[in-house]
PDB file of C-alpha atoms and ligand atoms in Angstrom:
ATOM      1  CA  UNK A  10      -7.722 -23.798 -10.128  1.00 46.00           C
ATOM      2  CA  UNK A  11      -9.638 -21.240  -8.582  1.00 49.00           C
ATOM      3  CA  UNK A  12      -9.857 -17.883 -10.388  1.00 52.00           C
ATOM      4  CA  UNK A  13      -9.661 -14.546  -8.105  1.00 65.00           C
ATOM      5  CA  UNK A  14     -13.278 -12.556  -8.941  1.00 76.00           C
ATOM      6  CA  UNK A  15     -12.157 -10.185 -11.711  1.00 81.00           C
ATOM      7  CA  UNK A  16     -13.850  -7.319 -10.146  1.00 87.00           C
ATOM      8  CA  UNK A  17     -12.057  -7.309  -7.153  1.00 94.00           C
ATOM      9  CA  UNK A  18      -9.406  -5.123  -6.133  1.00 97.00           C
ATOM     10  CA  UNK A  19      -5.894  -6.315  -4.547  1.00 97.00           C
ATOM     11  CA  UNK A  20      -5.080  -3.620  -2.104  1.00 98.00           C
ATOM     12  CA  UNK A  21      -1.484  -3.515  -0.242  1.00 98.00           C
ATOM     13  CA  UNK A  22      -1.048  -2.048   3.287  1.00 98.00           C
ATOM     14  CA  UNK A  23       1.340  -1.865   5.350  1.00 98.00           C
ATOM     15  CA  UNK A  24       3.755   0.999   7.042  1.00 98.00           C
ATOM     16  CA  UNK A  25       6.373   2.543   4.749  1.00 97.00           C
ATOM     17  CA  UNK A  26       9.278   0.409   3.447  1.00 97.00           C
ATOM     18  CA  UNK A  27       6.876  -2.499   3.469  1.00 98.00           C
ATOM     19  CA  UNK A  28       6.652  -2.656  -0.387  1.00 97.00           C
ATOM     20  CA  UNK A  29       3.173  -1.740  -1.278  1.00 98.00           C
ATOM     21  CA  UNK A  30       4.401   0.238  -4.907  1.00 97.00           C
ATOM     22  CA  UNK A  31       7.016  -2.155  -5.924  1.00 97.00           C
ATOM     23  CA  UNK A  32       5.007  -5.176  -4.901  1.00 98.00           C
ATOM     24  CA  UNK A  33       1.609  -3.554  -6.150  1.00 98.00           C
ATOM     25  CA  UNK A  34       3.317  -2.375  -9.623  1.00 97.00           C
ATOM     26  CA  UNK A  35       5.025  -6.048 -10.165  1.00 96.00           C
ATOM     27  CA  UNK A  36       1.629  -7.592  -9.203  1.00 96.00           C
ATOM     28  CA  UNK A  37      -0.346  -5.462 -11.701  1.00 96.00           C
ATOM     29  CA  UNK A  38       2.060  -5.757 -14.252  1.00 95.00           C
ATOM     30  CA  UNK A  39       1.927  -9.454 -14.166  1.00 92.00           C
ATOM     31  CA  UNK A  40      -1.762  -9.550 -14.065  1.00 91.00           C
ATOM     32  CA  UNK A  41      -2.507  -7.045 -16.714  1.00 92.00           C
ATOM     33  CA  UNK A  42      -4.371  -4.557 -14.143  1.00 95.00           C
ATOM     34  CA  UNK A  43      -4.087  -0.832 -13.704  1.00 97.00           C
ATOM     35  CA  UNK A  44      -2.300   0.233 -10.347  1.00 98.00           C
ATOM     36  CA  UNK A  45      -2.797   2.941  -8.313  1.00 98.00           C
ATOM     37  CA  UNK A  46      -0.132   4.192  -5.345  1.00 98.00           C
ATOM     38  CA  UNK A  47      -2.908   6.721  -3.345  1.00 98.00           C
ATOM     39  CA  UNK A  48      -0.316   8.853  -2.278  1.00 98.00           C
ATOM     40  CA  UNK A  49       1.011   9.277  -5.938  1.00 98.00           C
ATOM     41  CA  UNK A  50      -2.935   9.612  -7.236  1.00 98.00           C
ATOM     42  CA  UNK A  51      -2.892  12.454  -4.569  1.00 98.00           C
ATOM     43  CA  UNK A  52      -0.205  14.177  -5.882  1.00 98.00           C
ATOM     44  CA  UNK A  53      -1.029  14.215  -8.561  1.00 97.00           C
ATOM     45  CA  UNK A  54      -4.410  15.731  -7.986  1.00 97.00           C
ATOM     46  CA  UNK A  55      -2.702  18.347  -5.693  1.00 97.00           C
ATOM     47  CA  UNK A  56       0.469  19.567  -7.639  1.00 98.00           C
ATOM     48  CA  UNK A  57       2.078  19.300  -4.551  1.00 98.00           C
ATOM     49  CA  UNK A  58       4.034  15.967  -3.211  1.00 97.00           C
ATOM     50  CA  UNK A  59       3.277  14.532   0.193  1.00 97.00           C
ATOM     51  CA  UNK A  60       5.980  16.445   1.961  1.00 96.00           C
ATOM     52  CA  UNK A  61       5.137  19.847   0.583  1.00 97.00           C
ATOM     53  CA  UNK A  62       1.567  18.691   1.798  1.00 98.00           C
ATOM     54  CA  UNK A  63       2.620  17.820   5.524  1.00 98.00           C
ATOM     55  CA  UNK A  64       4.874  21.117   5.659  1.00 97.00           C
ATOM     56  CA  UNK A  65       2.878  23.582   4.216  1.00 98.00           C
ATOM     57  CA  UNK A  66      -0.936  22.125   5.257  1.00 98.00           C
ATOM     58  CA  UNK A  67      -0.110  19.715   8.064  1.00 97.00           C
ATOM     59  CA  UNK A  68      -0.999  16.121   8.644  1.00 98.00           C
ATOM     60  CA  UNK A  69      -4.772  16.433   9.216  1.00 98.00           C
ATOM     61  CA  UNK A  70      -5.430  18.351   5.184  1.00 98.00           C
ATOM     62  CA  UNK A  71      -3.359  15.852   4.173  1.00 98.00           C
ATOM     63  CA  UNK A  72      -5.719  12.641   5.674  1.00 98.00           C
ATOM     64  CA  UNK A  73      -8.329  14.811   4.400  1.00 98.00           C
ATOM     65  CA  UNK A  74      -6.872  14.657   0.802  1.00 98.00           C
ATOM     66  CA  UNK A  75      -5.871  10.981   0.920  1.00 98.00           C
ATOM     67  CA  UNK A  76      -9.562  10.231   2.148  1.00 98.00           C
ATOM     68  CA  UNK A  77     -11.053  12.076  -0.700  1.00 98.00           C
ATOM     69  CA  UNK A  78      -8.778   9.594  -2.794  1.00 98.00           C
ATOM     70  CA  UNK A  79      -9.980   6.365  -1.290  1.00 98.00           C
ATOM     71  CA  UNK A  80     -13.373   6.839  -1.448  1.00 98.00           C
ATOM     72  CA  UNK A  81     -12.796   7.635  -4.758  1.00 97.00           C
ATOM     73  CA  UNK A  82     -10.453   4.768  -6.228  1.00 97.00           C
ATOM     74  CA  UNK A  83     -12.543   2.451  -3.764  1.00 97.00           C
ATOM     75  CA  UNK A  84     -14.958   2.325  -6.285  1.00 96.00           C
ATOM     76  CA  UNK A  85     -12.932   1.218  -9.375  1.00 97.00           C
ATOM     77  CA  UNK A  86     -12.750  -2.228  -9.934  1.00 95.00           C
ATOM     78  CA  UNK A  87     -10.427  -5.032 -11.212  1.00 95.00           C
ATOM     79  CA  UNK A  88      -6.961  -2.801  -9.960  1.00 97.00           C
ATOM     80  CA  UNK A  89      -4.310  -3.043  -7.579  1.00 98.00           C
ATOM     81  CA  UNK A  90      -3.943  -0.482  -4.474  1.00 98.00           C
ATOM     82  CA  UNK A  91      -0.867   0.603  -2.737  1.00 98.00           C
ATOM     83  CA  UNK A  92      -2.364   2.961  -0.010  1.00 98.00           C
ATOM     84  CA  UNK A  93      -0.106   5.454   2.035  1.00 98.00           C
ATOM     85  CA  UNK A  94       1.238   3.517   5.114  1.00 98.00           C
ATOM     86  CA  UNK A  95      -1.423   5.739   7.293  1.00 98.00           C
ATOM     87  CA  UNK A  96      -4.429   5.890   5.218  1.00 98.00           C
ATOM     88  CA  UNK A  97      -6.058   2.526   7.300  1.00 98.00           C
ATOM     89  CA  UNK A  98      -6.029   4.472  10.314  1.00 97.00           C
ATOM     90  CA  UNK A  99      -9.594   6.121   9.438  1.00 98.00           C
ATOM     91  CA  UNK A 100     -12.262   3.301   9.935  1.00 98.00           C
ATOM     92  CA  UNK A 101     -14.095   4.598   7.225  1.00 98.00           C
ATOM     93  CA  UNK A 102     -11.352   4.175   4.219  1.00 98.00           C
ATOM     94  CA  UNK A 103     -10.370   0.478   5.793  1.00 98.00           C
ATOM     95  CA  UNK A 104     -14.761  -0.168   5.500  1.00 98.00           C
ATOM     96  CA  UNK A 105     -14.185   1.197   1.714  1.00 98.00           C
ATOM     97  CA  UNK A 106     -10.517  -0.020   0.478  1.00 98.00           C
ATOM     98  CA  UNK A 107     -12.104  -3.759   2.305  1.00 97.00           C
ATOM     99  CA  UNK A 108     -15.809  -3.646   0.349  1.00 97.00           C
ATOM    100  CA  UNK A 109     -13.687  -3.043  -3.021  1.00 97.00           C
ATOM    101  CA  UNK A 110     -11.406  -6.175  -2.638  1.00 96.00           C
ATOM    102  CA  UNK A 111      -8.604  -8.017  -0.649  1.00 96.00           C
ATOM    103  CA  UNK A 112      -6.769  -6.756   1.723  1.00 97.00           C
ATOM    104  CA  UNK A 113      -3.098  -7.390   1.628  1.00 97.00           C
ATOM    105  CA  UNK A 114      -0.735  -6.454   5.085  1.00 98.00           C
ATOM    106  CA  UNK A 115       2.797  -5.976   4.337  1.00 98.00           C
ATOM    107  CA  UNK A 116       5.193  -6.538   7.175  1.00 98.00           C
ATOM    108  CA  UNK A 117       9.067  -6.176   7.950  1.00 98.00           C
ATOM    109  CA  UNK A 118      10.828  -5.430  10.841  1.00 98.00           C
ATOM    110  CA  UNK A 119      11.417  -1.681  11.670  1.00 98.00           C
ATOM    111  CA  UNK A 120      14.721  -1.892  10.770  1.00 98.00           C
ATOM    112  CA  UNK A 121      14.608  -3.479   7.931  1.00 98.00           C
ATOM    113  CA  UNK A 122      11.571  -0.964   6.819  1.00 98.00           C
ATOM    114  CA  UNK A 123      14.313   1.537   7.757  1.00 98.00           C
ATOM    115  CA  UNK A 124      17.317   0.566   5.313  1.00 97.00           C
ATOM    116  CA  UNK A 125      14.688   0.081   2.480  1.00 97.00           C
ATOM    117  CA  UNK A 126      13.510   3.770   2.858  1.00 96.00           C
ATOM    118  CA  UNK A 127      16.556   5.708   3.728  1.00 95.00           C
ATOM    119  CA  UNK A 128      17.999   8.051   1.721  1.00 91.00           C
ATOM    120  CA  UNK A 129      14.617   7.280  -0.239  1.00 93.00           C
ATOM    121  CA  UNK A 130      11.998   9.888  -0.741  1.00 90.00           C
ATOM    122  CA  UNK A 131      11.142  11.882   2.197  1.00 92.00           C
ATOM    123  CA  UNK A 132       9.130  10.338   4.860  1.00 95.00           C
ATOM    124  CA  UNK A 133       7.464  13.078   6.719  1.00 96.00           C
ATOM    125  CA  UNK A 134       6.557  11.128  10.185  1.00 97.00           C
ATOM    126  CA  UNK A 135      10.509  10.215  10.367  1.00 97.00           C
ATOM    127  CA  UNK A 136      11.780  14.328   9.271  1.00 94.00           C
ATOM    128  CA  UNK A 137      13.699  15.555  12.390  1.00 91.00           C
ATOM    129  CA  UNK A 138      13.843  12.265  14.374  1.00 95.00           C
ATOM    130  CA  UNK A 139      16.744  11.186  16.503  1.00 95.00           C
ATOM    131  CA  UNK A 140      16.004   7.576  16.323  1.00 97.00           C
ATOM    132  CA  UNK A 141      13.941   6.822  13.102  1.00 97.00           C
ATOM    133  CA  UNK A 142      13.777   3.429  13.370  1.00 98.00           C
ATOM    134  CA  UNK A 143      12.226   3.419  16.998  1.00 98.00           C
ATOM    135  CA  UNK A 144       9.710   5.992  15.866  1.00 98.00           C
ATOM    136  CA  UNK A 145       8.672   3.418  12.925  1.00 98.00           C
ATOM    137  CA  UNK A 146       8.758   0.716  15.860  1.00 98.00           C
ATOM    138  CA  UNK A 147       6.053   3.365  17.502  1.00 98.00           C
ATOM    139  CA  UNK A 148       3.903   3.564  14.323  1.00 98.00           C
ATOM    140  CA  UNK A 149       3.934  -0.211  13.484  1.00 98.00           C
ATOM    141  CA  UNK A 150       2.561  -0.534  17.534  1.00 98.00           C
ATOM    142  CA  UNK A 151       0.104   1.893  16.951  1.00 98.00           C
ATOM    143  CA  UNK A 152      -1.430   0.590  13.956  1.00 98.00           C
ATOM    144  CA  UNK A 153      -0.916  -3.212  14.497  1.00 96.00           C
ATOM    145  CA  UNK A 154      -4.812  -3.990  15.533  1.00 97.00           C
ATOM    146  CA  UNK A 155      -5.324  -2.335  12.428  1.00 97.00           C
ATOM    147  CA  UNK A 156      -3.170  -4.400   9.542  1.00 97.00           C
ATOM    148  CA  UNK A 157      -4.177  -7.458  11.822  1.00 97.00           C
ATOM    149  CA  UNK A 158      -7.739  -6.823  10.107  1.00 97.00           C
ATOM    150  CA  UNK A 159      -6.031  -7.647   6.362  1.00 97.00           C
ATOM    151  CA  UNK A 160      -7.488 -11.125   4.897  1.00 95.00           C
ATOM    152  CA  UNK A 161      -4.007 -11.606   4.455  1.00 96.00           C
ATOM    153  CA  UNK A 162      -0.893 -11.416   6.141  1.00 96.00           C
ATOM    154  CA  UNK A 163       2.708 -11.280   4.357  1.00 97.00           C
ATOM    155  CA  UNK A 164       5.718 -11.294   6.110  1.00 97.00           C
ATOM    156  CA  UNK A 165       8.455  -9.510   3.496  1.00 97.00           C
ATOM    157  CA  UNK A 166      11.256  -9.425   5.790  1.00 97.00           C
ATOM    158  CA  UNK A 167      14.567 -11.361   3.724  1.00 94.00           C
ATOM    159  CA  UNK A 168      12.240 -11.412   0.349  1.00 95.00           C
ATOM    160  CA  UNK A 169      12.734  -9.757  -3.169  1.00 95.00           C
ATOM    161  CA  UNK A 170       9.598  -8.279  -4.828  1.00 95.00           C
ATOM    162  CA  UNK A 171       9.459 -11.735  -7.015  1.00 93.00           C
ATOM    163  CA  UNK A 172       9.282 -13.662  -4.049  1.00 94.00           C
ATOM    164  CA  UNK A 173       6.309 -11.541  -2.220  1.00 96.00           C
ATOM    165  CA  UNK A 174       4.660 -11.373  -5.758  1.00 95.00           C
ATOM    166  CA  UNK A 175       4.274 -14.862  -6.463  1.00 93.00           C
ATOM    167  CA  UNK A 176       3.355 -15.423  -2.841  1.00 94.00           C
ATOM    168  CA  UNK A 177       0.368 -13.093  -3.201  1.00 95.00           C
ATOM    169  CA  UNK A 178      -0.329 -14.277  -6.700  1.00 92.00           C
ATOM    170  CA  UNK A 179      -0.763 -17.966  -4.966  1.00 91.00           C
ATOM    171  CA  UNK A 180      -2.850 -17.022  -2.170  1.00 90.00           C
ATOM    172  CA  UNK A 181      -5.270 -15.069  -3.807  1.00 88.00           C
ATOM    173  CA  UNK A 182      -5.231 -18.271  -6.447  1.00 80.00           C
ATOM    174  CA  UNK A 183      -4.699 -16.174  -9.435  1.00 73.00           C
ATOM    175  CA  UNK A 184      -3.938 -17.801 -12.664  1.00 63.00           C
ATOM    176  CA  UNK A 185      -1.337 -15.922 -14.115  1.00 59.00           C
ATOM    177  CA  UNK A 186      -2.880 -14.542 -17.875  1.00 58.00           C
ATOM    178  CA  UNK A 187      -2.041 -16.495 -20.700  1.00 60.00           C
ATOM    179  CA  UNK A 188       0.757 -15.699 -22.658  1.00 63.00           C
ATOM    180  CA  UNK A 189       2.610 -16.658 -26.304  1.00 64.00           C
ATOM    181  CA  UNK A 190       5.205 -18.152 -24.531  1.00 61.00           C
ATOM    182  CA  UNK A 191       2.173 -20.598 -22.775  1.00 59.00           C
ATOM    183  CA  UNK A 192       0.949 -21.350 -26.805  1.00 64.00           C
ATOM    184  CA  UNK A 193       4.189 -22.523 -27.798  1.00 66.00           C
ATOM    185  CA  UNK A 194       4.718 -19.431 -29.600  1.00 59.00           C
TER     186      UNK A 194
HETATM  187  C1  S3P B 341       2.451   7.744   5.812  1.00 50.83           C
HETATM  188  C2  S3P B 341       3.068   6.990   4.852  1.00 50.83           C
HETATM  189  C3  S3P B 341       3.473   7.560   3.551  1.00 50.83           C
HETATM  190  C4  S3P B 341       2.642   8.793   3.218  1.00 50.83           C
HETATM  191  C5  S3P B 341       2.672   9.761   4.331  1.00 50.83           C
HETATM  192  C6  S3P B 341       2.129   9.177   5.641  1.00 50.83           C
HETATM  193  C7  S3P B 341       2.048   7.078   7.092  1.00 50.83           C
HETATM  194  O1  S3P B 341       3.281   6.604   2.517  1.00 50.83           O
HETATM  195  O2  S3P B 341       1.321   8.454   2.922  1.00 50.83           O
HETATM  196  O3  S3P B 341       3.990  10.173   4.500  1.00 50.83           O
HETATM  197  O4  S3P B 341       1.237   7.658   7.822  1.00 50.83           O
HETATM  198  O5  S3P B 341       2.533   5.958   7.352  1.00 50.83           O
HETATM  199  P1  S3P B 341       4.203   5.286   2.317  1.00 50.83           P
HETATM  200  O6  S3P B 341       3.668   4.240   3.246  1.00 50.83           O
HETATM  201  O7  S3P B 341       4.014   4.915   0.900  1.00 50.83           O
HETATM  202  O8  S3P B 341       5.600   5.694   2.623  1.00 50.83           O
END
């Protein structure tokens, strides 16, 4: 069986709802790699969470923030990526997040997206929308030429996070680490 190249990174896209932490955490965890959500790394780095950001800076400091963060995680190796739903948008982090690894898309349907983030944390594009799950219909048009450009495409839509894992564990031809259970032990 082919081994996955060590040094490369697995790095989840995909708009919000789509399962980039869970998937990306389970993934990691399985593999024995560090993970990294960017928006979490950002928050970290700010003191302030991703709302506060969008209220009290606005959108644009906040892609500035999140790009700092790419470019900087870009250059780790051997990890797992969630990025923020938007952070693709800027050619420039897709060119890094792709030189550092795979790139994973993570698709559902809007609504589905929908009922997996409501009531969740808060979602600044979708604050004061009538119709939130047209508006994520809106962003997953906008930004489809865009996770089209993944090496690989996932469709999560009526999967758990075991499911999606193993899926991307198979593609990417990763042999799962040896454990004491796999000795006889
Ligand atoms: C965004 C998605 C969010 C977060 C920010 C902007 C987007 O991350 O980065 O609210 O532009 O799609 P998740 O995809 O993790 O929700």
């Amino acid at each position: 069986m082919q081994i996955i190249d060590e040094a490369k990174n697995i790095v989840l896209i995909g708009l919000m709802g789509s399962g980039k932490s869970a998937i990306g955490r389970t993934i990691a965890k399985k593999l024995g790699r560090r993970f990294i959500d960017t928006d979490r790394f950002l928050e970290r780095k700010t003191g302030k969470t991703v709302s506060e950001i969008f209220e009290q800076e606005g959108e644009q400091r906040f892609r500035l923030y999140e790009k700092e963060v790419i470019k900087k995680i870009s250059q780790y190796i051997g990890i797992v990526i969630a990025t923020g739903g938007g952070a693709i948008k800027d050619p420039e982090n897709f060119k890094y997040l792709k030189e550092s690894g795979w790139i994973i898309a993570l698709y559902a349907s809007p609504e589905t997206l929908y009922k997996r983030i409501e009531g969740k944390r808060i979602r600044p594009l979708l604050l004061n929308q009538d119709d939130p799950v047209k508006k994520l219909e809106e962003i997953q048009n906008e930004r489809k030429s865009i996770y089209a450009k993944a090496d690989f495409q996932i469709d999560t839509e009526a999967k758990d996070i075991d499911n999606i894992s193993g899926e991307i564990m198979d593609l990417l031809n990763i042999e799962k680490p040896m454990t004491a259970f796999d000795f006889g032990l």
